[in-house]
């Protein structure tokens, strides 16, 4: 038996405890980090659910002593996580530019012409596919969120409202043919059964086809203390070394691996079929060597995150407690999924009166569990606070640039990560 299953009070909400490594199936797993239990990171509620006590789920990491992979110990039913989703990529100008660069990279590096067919797994609102479409390429998205898939189709991005699996892979081939490129942006960390997904991807690709995915990079998560990227959607915390042997199981070869700045630090990994002609870039061996020299082949690397979290919690608590004693007010900016981990792990939900977010889908809702109101930026002018904690810290620069008047009128921004900074 590979997993054990437990149920919460609500029988619909099922957690599976993962006792084998997701990449190599080893049972030799070590507990390396326990964070505060939280509600599901994107389970924002409306005013009719404010009396509801939302269940919380454990956030615990385990490390594989066999292949060095790090993963979440508990897996929440993906239907609860994704079928009603409110995160969209297109509201962020930073991500729009990132995806434009992403498309240019893929087209340039792998010689994609106007006849190329691109499939995006977990395509969200189609922002990445739109960048490919603007180059004249044929695109197709696959996404389980019904509301977002409908909007993508209305906006001219053909999208299947499904979880990607081998059945969908076969359906796509029957209707469109094989794909020259399959992409999965911030999705390969969200999937429990990576074996089945990889088989379906390999099946979908042409002989010379390439699979490219981006995920948060474990090295950056630990070295930069980006612990808020740990939440229930993120089942895996990837590094390159374990992925090399993982893909070889399915007759696939990693051919490129580069660092990209998204989400504070991510890796973009490109994979070909074993007999494909694309050459393996020097970047692969370079990244493997860097991981080895960084000590990532030992559980101590991930365990060191615990002390870093304690330090930032103590320093931020000192600032906020002093503000409370002086009667100063505190709000937040940005309600990404990772804000739920920040709010609970740093006890911020006891201090913050409201959170500003630029997404219309989140405005008018309340945060998971703590039920902090999420509002539009006009509230900053009508009811400004003395401090504003930027929960979407990876967008701190544009947020502060777009809200200069807040600081000019006496407000102070607090950026909690990667380094705790106060801008008065």
PDB file of N, CA and C in Angstrom, residues 301-399:
ATOM      1  N   UNK A 301      19.631  20.759   4.092  1.00  0.00           N
ATOM      2  CA  UNK A 301      19.396  21.925   3.250  1.00  0.00           C
ATOM      3  C   UNK A 301      17.978  22.454   3.444  1.00  0.00           C
ATOM      4  N   UNK A 302      16.990  21.568   3.378  1.00  0.00           N
ATOM      5  CA  UNK A 302      15.600  21.994   3.542  1.00  0.00           C
ATOM      6  C   UNK A 302      15.296  22.300   5.005  1.00  0.00           C
ATOM      7  N   UNK A 303      15.872  21.535   5.916  1.00  0.00           N
ATOM      8  CA  UNK A 303      15.628  21.755   7.347  1.00  0.00           C
ATOM      9  C   UNK A 303      16.072  23.141   7.797  1.00  0.00           C
ATOM     10  N   UNK A 304      17.057  23.728   7.106  1.00  0.00           N
ATOM     11  CA  UNK A 304      17.552  25.057   7.492  1.00  0.00           C
ATOM     12  C   UNK A 304      16.498  26.145   7.313  1.00  0.00           C
ATOM     13  N   UNK A 305      15.453  25.839   6.546  1.00  0.00           N
ATOM     14  CA  UNK A 305      14.393  26.819   6.322  1.00  0.00           C
ATOM     15  C   UNK A 305      13.672  27.167   7.618  1.00  0.00           C
ATOM     16  N   UNK A 306      13.607  26.222   8.545  1.00  0.00           N
ATOM     17  CA  UNK A 306      12.895  26.446   9.804  1.00  0.00           C
ATOM     18  C   UNK A 306      13.427  27.628  10.592  1.00  0.00           C
ATOM     19  N   UNK A 307      14.742  27.733  10.722  1.00  0.00           N
ATOM     20  CA  UNK A 307      15.328  28.835  11.494  1.00  0.00           C
ATOM     21  C   UNK A 307      15.157  30.166  10.783  1.00  0.00           C
ATOM     22  N   UNK A 308      15.182  30.151   9.456  1.00  0.00           N
ATOM     23  CA  UNK A 308      14.981  31.394   8.697  1.00  0.00           C
ATOM     24  C   UNK A 308      13.563  31.923   8.894  1.00  0.00           C
ATOM     25  N   UNK A 309      12.589  31.020   8.929  1.00  0.00           N
ATOM     26  CA  UNK A 309      11.202  31.423   9.156  1.00  0.00           C
ATOM     27  C   UNK A 309      11.058  32.016  10.552  1.00  0.00           C
ATOM     28  N   UNK A 310      11.683  31.387  11.538  1.00  0.00           N
ATOM     29  CA  UNK A 310      11.609  31.891  12.921  1.00  0.00           C
ATOM     30  C   UNK A 310      12.176  33.296  13.025  1.00  0.00           C
ATOM     31  N   UNK A 311      13.253  33.573  12.315  1.00  0.00           N
ATOM     32  CA  UNK A 311      13.881  34.899  12.369  1.00  0.00           C
ATOM     33  C   UNK A 311      12.969  35.981  11.803  1.00  0.00           C
ATOM     34  N   UNK A 312      12.401  35.728  10.620  1.00  0.00           N
ATOM     35  CA  UNK A 312      11.548  36.756  10.013  1.00  0.00           C
ATOM     36  C   UNK A 312      10.273  36.936  10.828  1.00  0.00           C
ATOM     37  N   UNK A 313       9.768  35.866  11.416  1.00  0.00           N
ATOM     38  CA  UNK A 313       8.564  35.970  12.252  1.00  0.00           C
ATOM     39  C   UNK A 313       8.829  36.836  13.474  1.00  0.00           C
ATOM     40  N   UNK A 314       9.973  36.632  14.116  1.00  0.00           N
ATOM     41  CA  UNK A 314      10.308  37.414  15.308  1.00  0.00           C
ATOM     42  C   UNK A 314      10.487  38.886  14.964  1.00  0.00           C
ATOM     43  N   UNK A 315      11.187  39.176  13.877  1.00  0.00           N
ATOM     44  CA  UNK A 315      11.449  40.571  13.504  1.00  0.00           C
ATOM     45  C   UNK A 315      10.181  41.294  13.055  1.00  0.00           C
ATOM     46  N   UNK A 316       9.339  40.612  12.291  1.00  0.00           N
ATOM     47  CA  UNK A 316       8.102  41.245  11.833  1.00  0.00           C
ATOM     48  C   UNK A 316       7.123  41.429  12.992  1.00  0.00           C
ATOM     49  N   UNK A 317       7.052  40.453  13.874  1.00  0.00           N
ATOM     50  CA  UNK A 317       6.178  40.578  15.051  1.00  0.00           C
ATOM     51  C   UNK A 317       6.575  41.773  15.900  1.00  0.00           C
ATOM     52  N   UNK A 318       7.871  42.018  16.009  1.00  0.00           N
ATOM     53  CA  UNK A 318       8.366  43.157  16.783  1.00  0.00           C
ATOM     54  C   UNK A 318       7.851  44.474  16.188  1.00  0.00           C
ATOM     55  N   UNK A 319       7.914  44.589  14.861  1.00  0.00           N
ATOM     56  CA  UNK A 319       7.444  45.805  14.188  1.00  0.00           C
ATOM     57  C   UNK A 319       5.945  45.982  14.378  1.00  0.00           C
ATOM     58  N   UNK A 320       5.183  44.913  14.157  1.00  0.00           N
ATOM     59  CA  UNK A 320       3.727  45.015  14.194  1.00  0.00           C
ATOM     60  C   UNK A 320       3.205  45.193  15.617  1.00  0.00           C
ATOM     61  N   UNK A 321       3.835  44.551  16.585  1.00  0.00           N
ATOM     62  CA  UNK A 321       3.405  44.718  17.975  1.00  0.00           C
ATOM     63  C   UNK A 321       3.640  46.143  18.465  1.00  0.00           C
ATOM     64  N   UNK A 322       4.754  46.739  18.049  1.00  0.00           N
ATOM     65  CA  UNK A 322       5.014  48.137  18.398  1.00  0.00           C
ATOM     66  C   UNK A 322       3.976  49.055  17.761  1.00  0.00           C
ATOM     67  N   UNK A 323       3.612  48.742  16.514  1.00  0.00           N
ATOM     68  CA  UNK A 323       2.592  49.539  15.831  1.00  0.00           C
ATOM     69  C   UNK A 323       1.250  49.424  16.543  1.00  0.00           C
ATOM     70  N   UNK A 324       0.900  48.220  16.969  1.00  0.00           N
ATOM     71  CA  UNK A 324      -0.368  48.021  17.683  1.00  0.00           C
ATOM     72  C   UNK A 324      -0.401  48.823  18.983  1.00  0.00           C
ATOM     73  N   UNK A 325       0.717  48.806  19.711  1.00  0.00           N
ATOM     74  CA  UNK A 325       0.774  49.522  20.988  1.00  0.00           C
ATOM     75  C   UNK A 325       0.627  51.025  20.802  1.00  0.00           C
ATOM     76  N   UNK A 326       1.078  51.518  19.648  1.00  0.00           N
ATOM     77  CA  UNK A 326       0.959  52.951  19.353  1.00  0.00           C
ATOM     78  C   UNK A 326      -0.398  53.303  18.744  1.00  0.00           C
ATOM     79  N   UNK A 327      -1.238  52.292  18.550  1.00  0.00           N
ATOM     80  CA  UNK A 327      -2.546  52.540  17.955  1.00  0.00           C
ATOM     81  C   UNK A 327      -2.495  52.743  16.458  1.00  0.00           C
ATOM     82  N   UNK A 328      -1.392  52.311  15.816  1.00  0.00           N
ATOM     83  CA  UNK A 328      -1.258  52.470  14.366  1.00  0.00           C
ATOM     84  C   UNK A 328      -2.021  51.349  13.647  1.00  0.00           C
ATOM     85  N   UNK A 329      -2.495  51.637  12.447  1.00  0.00           N
ATOM     86  CA  UNK A 329      -3.308  50.682  11.698  1.00  0.00           C
ATOM     87  C   UNK A 329      -2.475  49.976  10.624  1.00  0.00           C
ATOM     88  N   UNK A 330      -2.906  48.755  10.285  1.00  0.00           N
ATOM     89  CA  UNK A 330      -2.125  47.909   9.383  1.00  0.00           C
ATOM     90  C   UNK A 330      -3.070  47.257   8.371  1.00  0.00           C
ATOM     91  N   UNK A 331      -2.677  47.271   7.103  1.00  0.00           N
ATOM     92  CA  UNK A 331      -3.419  46.590   6.048  1.00  0.00           C
ATOM     93  C   UNK A 331      -2.440  45.750   5.230  1.00  0.00           C
ATOM     94  N   UNK A 332      -2.945  45.117   4.173  1.00  0.00           N
ATOM     95  CA  UNK A 332      -2.092  44.313   3.314  1.00  0.00           C
ATOM     96  C   UNK A 332      -2.331  44.663   1.859  1.00  0.00           C
ATOM     97  N   UNK A 333      -1.364  44.314   1.002  1.00  0.00           N
ATOM     98  CA  UNK A 333      -1.544  44.506  -0.443  1.00  0.00           C
ATOM     99  C   UNK A 333      -1.227  43.203  -1.147  1.00  0.00           C
ATOM    100  N   UNK A 334      -2.201  42.720  -1.906  1.00  0.00           N
ATOM    101  CA  UNK A 334      -2.034  41.486  -2.662  1.00  0.00           C
ATOM    102  C   UNK A 334      -2.626  40.301  -1.921  1.00  0.00           C
ATOM    103  N   UNK A 335      -3.478  39.533  -2.621  1.00  0.00           N
ATOM    104  CA  UNK A 335      -4.081  38.343  -2.022  1.00  0.00           C
ATOM    105  C   UNK A 335      -3.801  37.111  -2.870  1.00  0.00           C
ATOM    106  N   UNK A 336      -2.513  36.841  -3.177  1.00  0.00           N
ATOM    107  CA  UNK A 336      -2.192  35.602  -3.897  1.00  0.00           C
ATOM    108  C   UNK A 336      -2.389  34.413  -2.978  1.00  0.00           C
ATOM    109  N   UNK A 337      -2.359  33.223  -3.546  1.00  0.00           N
ATOM    110  CA  UNK A 337      -2.542  32.013  -2.739  1.00  0.00           C
ATOM    111  C   UNK A 337      -1.527  31.948  -1.601  1.00  0.00           C
ATOM    112  N   UNK A 338      -0.286  32.341  -1.894  1.00  0.00           N
ATOM    113  CA  UNK A 338       0.769  32.227  -0.878  1.00  0.00           C
ATOM    114  C   UNK A 338       0.540  33.150   0.312  1.00  0.00           C
ATOM    115  N   UNK A 339      -0.339  34.148   0.161  1.00  0.00           N
ATOM    116  CA  UNK A 339      -0.634  35.039   1.286  1.00  0.00           C
ATOM    117  C   UNK A 339      -1.267  34.270   2.435  1.00  0.00           C
ATOM    118  N   UNK A 340      -1.988  33.193   2.128  1.00  0.00           N
ATOM    119  CA  UNK A 340      -2.605  32.398   3.195  1.00  0.00           C
ATOM    120  C   UNK A 340      -1.535  31.802   4.110  1.00  0.00           C
ATOM    121  N   UNK A 341      -0.469  31.263   3.515  1.00  0.00           N
ATOM    122  CA  UNK A 341       0.635  30.733   4.323  1.00  0.00           C
ATOM    123  C   UNK A 341       1.291  31.842   5.131  1.00  0.00           C
ATOM    124  N   UNK A 342       1.539  32.991   4.514  1.00  0.00           N
ATOM    125  CA  UNK A 342       2.137  34.123   5.222  1.00  0.00           C
ATOM    126  C   UNK A 342       1.276  34.561   6.404  1.00  0.00           C
ATOM    127  N   UNK A 343      -0.011  34.724   6.165  1.00  0.00           N
ATOM    128  CA  UNK A 343      -0.918  35.214   7.207  1.00  0.00           C
ATOM    129  C   UNK A 343      -0.924  34.293   8.423  1.00  0.00           C
ATOM    130  N   UNK A 344      -0.917  32.989   8.175  1.00  0.00           N
ATOM    131  CA  UNK A 344      -1.003  32.035   9.282  1.00  0.00           C
ATOM    132  C   UNK A 344       0.349  31.781   9.940  1.00  0.00           C
ATOM    133  N   UNK A 345       1.400  31.613   9.142  1.00  0.00           N
ATOM    134  CA  UNK A 345       2.706  31.274   9.715  1.00  0.00           C
ATOM    135  C   UNK A 345       3.289  32.444  10.489  1.00  0.00           C
ATOM    136  N   UNK A 346       3.037  33.679  10.033  1.00  0.00           N
ATOM    137  CA  UNK A 346       3.586  34.867  10.703  1.00  0.00           C
ATOM    138  C   UNK A 346       2.566  35.550  11.608  1.00  0.00           C
ATOM    139  N   UNK A 347       1.408  34.925  11.795  1.00  0.00           N
ATOM    140  CA  UNK A 347       0.332  35.485  12.644  1.00  0.00           C
ATOM    141  C   UNK A 347      -0.110  36.867  12.184  1.00  0.00           C
ATOM    142  N   UNK A 348      -0.020  37.129  10.886  1.00  0.00           N
ATOM    143  CA  UNK A 348      -0.395  38.442  10.371  1.00  0.00           C
ATOM    144  C   UNK A 348      -1.899  38.677  10.415  1.00  0.00           C
ATOM    145  N   UNK A 349      -2.679  37.602  10.366  1.00  0.00           N
ATOM    146  CA  UNK A 349      -4.136  37.762  10.308  1.00  0.00           C
ATOM    147  C   UNK A 349      -4.702  38.402  11.569  1.00  0.00           C
ATOM    148  N   UNK A 350      -3.912  38.479  12.632  1.00  0.00           N
ATOM    149  CA  UNK A 350      -4.370  39.149  13.844  1.00  0.00           C
ATOM    150  C   UNK A 350      -4.166  40.662  13.767  1.00  0.00           C
ATOM    151  N   UNK A 351      -3.406  41.141  12.795  1.00  0.00           N
ATOM    152  CA  UNK A 351      -3.046  42.557  12.713  1.00  0.00           C
ATOM    153  C   UNK A 351      -3.723  43.299  11.557  1.00  0.00           C
ATOM    154  N   UNK A 352      -4.021  42.602  10.469  1.00  0.00           N
ATOM    155  CA  UNK A 352      -4.411  43.268   9.220  1.00  0.00           C
ATOM    156  C   UNK A 352      -5.920  43.484   9.140  1.00  0.00           C
ATOM    157  N   UNK A 353      -6.323  44.714   8.829  1.00  0.00           N
ATOM    158  CA  UNK A 353      -7.751  45.061   8.787  1.00  0.00           C
ATOM    159  C   UNK A 353      -8.382  44.812   7.424  1.00  0.00           C
ATOM    160  N   UNK A 354      -7.630  44.995   6.343  1.00  0.00           N
ATOM    161  CA  UNK A 354      -8.120  44.698   5.000  1.00  0.00           C
ATOM    162  C   UNK A 354      -6.934  44.457   4.080  1.00  0.00           C
ATOM    163  N   UNK A 355      -7.215  43.841   2.921  1.00  0.00           N
ATOM    164  CA  UNK A 355      -6.176  43.559   1.932  1.00  0.00           C
ATOM    165  C   UNK A 355      -6.622  44.116   0.586  1.00  0.00           C
ATOM    166  N   UNK A 356      -5.770  44.910  -0.034  1.00  0.00           N
ATOM    167  CA  UNK A 356      -6.026  45.438  -1.373  1.00  0.00           C
ATOM    168  C   UNK A 356      -5.551  44.412  -2.400  1.00  0.00           C
ATOM    169  N   UNK A 357      -6.373  44.175  -3.434  1.00  0.00           N
ATOM    170  CA  UNK A 357      -5.944  43.314  -4.528  1.00  0.00           C
ATOM    171  C   UNK A 357      -6.482  43.880  -5.832  1.00  0.00           C
ATOM    172  N   UNK A 358      -5.688  43.752  -6.891  1.00  0.00           N
ATOM    173  CA  UNK A 358      -6.062  44.344  -8.175  1.00  0.00           C
ATOM    174  C   UNK A 358      -6.981  43.454  -9.008  1.00  0.00           C
ATOM    175  N   UNK A 359      -7.203  42.224  -8.582  1.00  0.00           N
ATOM    176  CA  UNK A 359      -8.039  41.304  -9.352  1.00  0.00           C
ATOM    177  C   UNK A 359      -9.515  41.500  -9.006  1.00  0.00           C
ATOM    178  N   UNK A 360     -10.345  41.820  -9.996  1.00  0.00           N
ATOM    179  CA  UNK A 360     -11.792  41.948  -9.737  1.00  0.00           C
ATOM    180  C   UNK A 360     -12.411  40.662  -9.206  1.00  0.00           C
ATOM    181  N   UNK A 361     -11.815  39.493  -9.533  1.00  0.00           N
ATOM    182  CA  UNK A 361     -12.346  38.222  -9.057  1.00  0.00           C
ATOM    183  C   UNK A 361     -12.214  38.073  -7.546  1.00  0.00           C
ATOM    184  N   UNK A 362     -11.232  38.758  -6.955  1.00  0.00           N
ATOM    185  CA  UNK A 362     -11.012  38.630  -5.512  1.00  0.00           C
ATOM    186  C   UNK A 362     -11.622  39.783  -4.713  1.00  0.00           C
ATOM    187  N   UNK A 363     -11.790  40.923  -5.344  1.00  0.00           N
ATOM    188  CA  UNK A 363     -12.390  42.065  -4.640  1.00  0.00           C
ATOM    189  C   UNK A 363     -13.808  41.719  -4.207  1.00  0.00           C
ATOM    190  N   UNK A 364     -14.135  42.062  -2.968  1.00  0.00           N
ATOM    191  CA  UNK A 364     -15.454  41.744  -2.426  1.00  0.00           C
ATOM    192  C   UNK A 364     -15.524  40.396  -1.745  1.00  0.00           C
ATOM    193  N   UNK A 365     -14.409  39.650  -1.762  1.00  0.00           N
ATOM    194  CA  UNK A 365     -14.358  38.369  -1.060  1.00  0.00           C
ATOM    195  C   UNK A 365     -13.608  38.538   0.256  1.00  0.00           C
ATOM    196  N   UNK A 366     -13.479  37.426   0.981  1.00  0.00           N
ATOM    197  CA  UNK A 366     -12.782  37.417   2.268  1.00  0.00           C
ATOM    198  C   UNK A 366     -11.771  36.279   2.262  1.00  0.00           C
ATOM    199  N   UNK A 367     -10.629  36.505   2.912  1.00  0.00           N
ATOM    200  CA  UNK A 367      -9.530  35.545   2.848  1.00  0.00           C
ATOM    201  C   UNK A 367      -9.903  34.216   3.511  1.00  0.00           C
ATOM    202  N   UNK A 368      -9.278  33.132   3.064  1.00  0.00           N
ATOM    203  CA  UNK A 368      -9.560  31.817   3.641  1.00  0.00           C
ATOM    204  C   UNK A 368      -9.320  31.788   5.153  1.00  0.00           C
ATOM    205  N   UNK A 369     -10.296  31.340   5.885  1.00  0.00           N
ATOM    206  CA  UNK A 369     -10.146  31.134   7.326  1.00  0.00           C
ATOM    207  C   UNK A 369     -10.218  32.394   8.157  1.00  0.00           C
ATOM    208  N   UNK A 370      -9.307  33.315   7.939  1.00  0.00           N
ATOM    209  CA  UNK A 370      -9.251  34.546   8.736  1.00  0.00           C
ATOM    210  C   UNK A 370     -10.342  35.535   8.338  1.00  0.00           C
ATOM    211  N   UNK A 371     -10.865  35.428   7.125  1.00  0.00           N
ATOM    212  CA  UNK A 371     -11.966  36.262   6.624  1.00  0.00           C
ATOM    213  C   UNK A 371     -11.649  37.747   6.685  1.00  0.00           C
ATOM    214  N   UNK A 372     -10.450  38.098   6.239  1.00  0.00           N
ATOM    215  CA  UNK A 372     -10.071  39.503   6.090  1.00  0.00           C
ATOM    216  C   UNK A 372     -10.661  40.003   4.773  1.00  0.00           C
ATOM    217  N   UNK A 373     -11.346  41.166   4.756  1.00  0.00           N
ATOM    218  CA  UNK A 373     -11.946  41.643   3.504  1.00  0.00           C
ATOM    219  C   UNK A 373     -10.903  41.990   2.451  1.00  0.00           C
ATOM    220  N   UNK A 374     -11.165  41.594   1.205  1.00  0.00           N
ATOM    221  CA  UNK A 374     -10.305  41.934   0.070  1.00  0.00           C
ATOM    222  C   UNK A 374     -11.010  43.048  -0.705  1.00  0.00           C
ATOM    223  N   UNK A 375     -10.305  44.151  -0.931  1.00  0.00           N
ATOM    224  CA  UNK A 375     -10.927  45.356  -1.481  1.00  0.00           C
ATOM    225  C   UNK A 375     -10.115  45.886  -2.663  1.00  0.00           C
ATOM    226  N   UNK A 376     -10.690  46.859  -3.360  1.00  0.00           N
ATOM    227  CA  UNK A 376      -9.983  47.538  -4.426  1.00  0.00           C
ATOM    228  C   UNK A 376      -9.080  48.630  -3.890  1.00  0.00           C
ATOM    229  N   UNK A 377      -8.205  49.170  -4.743  1.00  0.00           N
ATOM    230  CA  UNK A 377      -7.215  50.153  -4.299  1.00  0.00           C
ATOM    231  C   UNK A 377      -7.832  51.476  -3.876  1.00  0.00           C
ATOM    232  N   UNK A 378      -9.098  51.734  -4.236  1.00  0.00           N
ATOM    233  CA  UNK A 378      -9.740  52.985  -3.812  1.00  0.00           C
ATOM    234  C   UNK A 378      -9.856  53.077  -2.300  1.00  0.00           C
ATOM    235  N   UNK A 379      -9.864  51.951  -1.613  1.00  0.00           N
ATOM    236  CA  UNK A 379      -9.963  51.954  -0.150  1.00  0.00           C
ATOM    237  C   UNK A 379      -8.709  52.556   0.472  1.00  0.00           C
ATOM    238  N   UNK A 380      -7.566  52.443  -0.212  1.00  0.00           N
ATOM    239  CA  UNK A 380      -6.330  53.043   0.298  1.00  0.00           C
ATOM    240  C   UNK A 380      -6.474  54.557   0.438  1.00  0.00           C
ATOM    241  N   UNK A 381      -7.287  55.160  -0.420  1.00  0.00           N
ATOM    242  CA  UNK A 381      -7.486  56.614  -0.358  1.00  0.00           C
ATOM    243  C   UNK A 381      -8.558  56.969   0.661  1.00  0.00           C
ATOM    244  N   UNK A 382      -9.611  56.159   0.735  1.00  0.00           N
ATOM    245  CA  UNK A 382     -10.721  56.462   1.641  1.00  0.00           C
ATOM    246  C   UNK A 382     -10.405  56.109   3.092  1.00  0.00           C
ATOM    247  N   UNK A 383      -9.646  55.033   3.283  1.00  0.00           N
ATOM    248  CA  UNK A 383      -9.357  54.563   4.645  1.00  0.00           C
ATOM    249  C   UNK A 383      -7.905  54.083   4.723  1.00  0.00           C
ATOM    250  N   UNK A 384      -6.941  55.010   4.543  1.00  0.00           N
ATOM    251  CA  UNK A 384      -5.529  54.608   4.539  1.00  0.00           C
ATOM    252  C   UNK A 384      -5.064  54.130   5.908  1.00  0.00           C
ATOM    253  N   UNK A 385      -4.185  53.138   5.902  1.00  0.00           N
ATOM    254  CA  UNK A 385      -3.591  52.665   7.154  1.00  0.00           C
ATOM    255  C   UNK A 385      -2.169  53.199   7.286  1.00  0.00           C
ATOM    256  N   UNK A 386      -1.616  53.077   8.486  1.00  0.00           N
ATOM    257  CA  UNK A 386      -0.260  53.569   8.712  1.00  0.00           C
ATOM    258  C   UNK A 386       0.787  52.652   8.078  1.00  0.00           C
ATOM    259  N   UNK A 387       0.524  51.353   8.138  1.00  0.00           N
ATOM    260  CA  UNK A 387       1.420  50.368   7.531  1.00  0.00           C
ATOM    261  C   UNK A 387       0.648  49.517   6.535  1.00  0.00           C
ATOM    262  N   UNK A 388       1.326  49.097   5.474  1.00  0.00           N
ATOM    263  CA  UNK A 388       0.740  48.167   4.522  1.00  0.00           C
ATOM    264  C   UNK A 388       1.763  47.076   4.222  1.00  0.00           C
ATOM    265  N   UNK A 389       1.423  45.839   4.593  1.00  0.00           N
ATOM    266  CA  UNK A 389       2.311  44.701   4.350  1.00  0.00           C
ATOM    267  C   UNK A 389       2.058  44.180   2.937  1.00  0.00           C
ATOM    268  N   UNK A 390       3.095  44.171   2.106  1.00  0.00           N
ATOM    269  CA  UNK A 390       2.940  43.698   0.731  1.00  0.00           C
ATOM    270  C   UNK A 390       3.040  42.170   0.732  1.00  0.00           C
ATOM    271  N   UNK A 391       1.883  41.527   0.720  1.00  0.00           N
ATOM    272  CA  UNK A 391       1.821  40.067   0.745  1.00  0.00           C
ATOM    273  C   UNK A 391       2.244  39.477  -0.595  1.00  0.00           C
ATOM    274  N   UNK A 392       1.980  40.204  -1.673  1.00  0.00           N
ATOM    275  CA  UNK A 392       2.461  39.806  -3.008  1.00  0.00           C
ATOM    276  C   UNK A 392       3.845  40.417  -3.199  1.00  0.00           C
ATOM    277  N   UNK A 393       4.784  39.989  -2.365  1.00  0.00           N
ATOM    278  CA  UNK A 393       6.102  40.635  -2.270  1.00  0.00           C
ATOM    279  C   UNK A 393       6.894  40.559  -3.588  1.00  0.00           C
ATOM    280  N   UNK A 394       6.593  39.548  -4.446  1.00  0.00           N
ATOM    281  CA  UNK A 394       7.327  39.450  -5.715  1.00  0.00           C
ATOM    282  C   UNK A 394       6.931  40.566  -6.685  1.00  0.00           C
ATOM    283  N   UNK A 395       5.864  41.302  -6.361  1.00  0.00           N
ATOM    284  CA  UNK A 395       5.467  42.468  -7.150  1.00  0.00           C
ATOM    285  C   UNK A 395       5.638  43.761  -6.357  1.00  0.00           C
ATOM    286  N   UNK A 396       6.519  43.736  -5.348  1.00  0.00           N
ATOM    287  CA  UNK A 396       6.659  44.888  -4.451  1.00  0.00           C
ATOM    288  C   UNK A 396       7.028  46.163  -5.203  1.00  0.00           C
ATOM    289  N   UNK A 397       7.966  46.077  -6.129  1.00  0.00           N
ATOM    290  CA  UNK A 397       8.406  47.289  -6.835  1.00  0.00           C
ATOM    291  C   UNK A 397       7.277  47.939  -7.628  1.00  0.00           C
ATOM    292  N   UNK A 398       6.561  47.214  -8.507  1.00  0.00           N
ATOM    293  CA  UNK A 398       5.462  47.875  -9.210  1.00  0.00           C
ATOM    294  C   UNK A 398       4.330  48.326  -8.293  1.00  0.00           C
ATOM    295  N   UNK A 399       4.077  47.581  -7.222  1.00  0.00           N
ATOM    296  CA  UNK A 399       3.028  47.992  -6.283  1.00  0.00           C
ATOM    297  C   UNK A 399       3.378  49.331  -5.638  1.00  0.00           C
TER     298      UNK A 399
END
